[in-house]
Amino acid sequence: MEATHVICCPTSPNDGKRVRLVSEHGYNPRTDAYERGWVEVEMVETGVTGSIERRFLAEVQ
């Protein structure tokens, strides 16, 4: 499994972790709905999946 993005959120314990996109729509816990502004990701190191706001991701080059 290859990383496609890295988490860029200095206040998060997951800052700098490499992830790959699983789904273009992720779960927004504030609205209790799946939205385009969120994506579902899988962490490369652990295989843990979850949703994150798209703005907190940067593409791996």
CSV table of C-alpha atoms in Angstrom, one decimal:
chain,number,residue,atom,x,y,z
A,1,MET,CA,0.0,0.0,0.0
A,2,GLU,CA,1.5,3.3,-1.1
A,3,ALA,CA,0.8,6.7,0.6
A,4,THR,CA,-0.9,9.3,-1.6
A,5,HIS,CA,-1.2,12.1,1.0
A,6,VAL,CA,0.3,13.3,4.3
A,7,ILE,CA,-1.7,14.8,7.2
A,8,CYS,CA,-0.8,18.5,7.7
A,9,CYS,CA,-2.4,19.5,11.0
A,10,PRO,CA,0.2,20.7,13.6
A,11,THR,CA,-2.3,20.4,16.5
A,12,SER,CA,-3.0,16.7,15.7
A,13,PRO,CA,-1.1,13.7,17.0
A,14,ASN,CA,-1.4,12.4,13.4
A,15,ASP,CA,0.4,15.4,11.9
A,16,GLY,CA,3.0,14.1,9.3
A,17,LYS,CA,1.5,10.6,9.0
A,18,ARG,CA,1.2,9.2,5.6
A,19,VAL,CA,-2.2,8.0,4.4
A,20,ARG,CA,-3.9,6.8,1.2
A,21,LEU,CA,-7.4,7.9,0.2
A,22,VAL,CA,-10.0,5.2,0.6
A,23,SER,CA,-13.1,7.2,-0.4
A,24,GLU,CA,-13.8,10.7,-1.8
A,25,HIS,CA,-16.6,11.2,0.7
A,26,GLY,CA,-15.9,11.1,4.4
A,27,TYR,CA,-17.9,11.2,7.6
A,28,ASN,CA,-18.3,14.7,9.2
A,29,PRO,CA,-19.1,14.1,12.9
A,30,ARG,CA,-20.4,17.7,13.3
A,31,THR,CA,-23.2,17.2,10.8
A,32,ASP,CA,-23.5,13.4,11.1
A,33,ALA,CA,-23.4,13.0,7.3
A,34,TYR,CA,-21.0,12.0,4.6
A,35,GLU,CA,-19.6,15.1,2.7
A,36,ARG,CA,-17.3,16.0,-0.1
A,37,GLY,CA,-15.2,18.3,2.2
A,38,TRP,CA,-14.2,15.2,4.1
A,39,VAL,CA,-12.3,12.1,2.8
A,40,GLU,CA,-11.9,8.6,4.3
A,41,VAL,CA,-8.2,7.6,4.6
A,42,GLU,CA,-6.1,4.7,5.8
A,43,MET,CA,-2.9,5.3,7.6
A,44,VAL,CA,0.0,3.5,5.9
A,45,GLU,CA,1.9,2.5,9.0
A,46,THR,CA,-1.1,1.1,11.0
A,47,GLY,CA,-3.9,0.3,8.6
A,48,VAL,CA,-6.3,2.4,10.8
A,49,THR,CA,-9.1,4.1,8.8
A,50,GLY,CA,-11.0,7.2,9.5
A,51,SER,CA,-12.2,10.5,8.1
A,52,ILE,CA,-10.5,13.8,7.9
A,53,GLU,CA,-11.2,17.2,6.4
A,54,ARG,CA,-9.7,17.4,2.9
A,55,ARG,CA,-8.0,20.7,3.8
A,56,PHE,CA,-5.7,18.9,6.2
A,57,LEU,CA,-4.1,16.7,3.5
A,58,ALA,CA,-1.3,17.4,1.2
A,59,GLU,CA,-0.4,15.2,-1.8
A,60,VAL,CA,2.8,13.2,-1.7
A,61,GLN,CA,5.0,14.0,-4.7
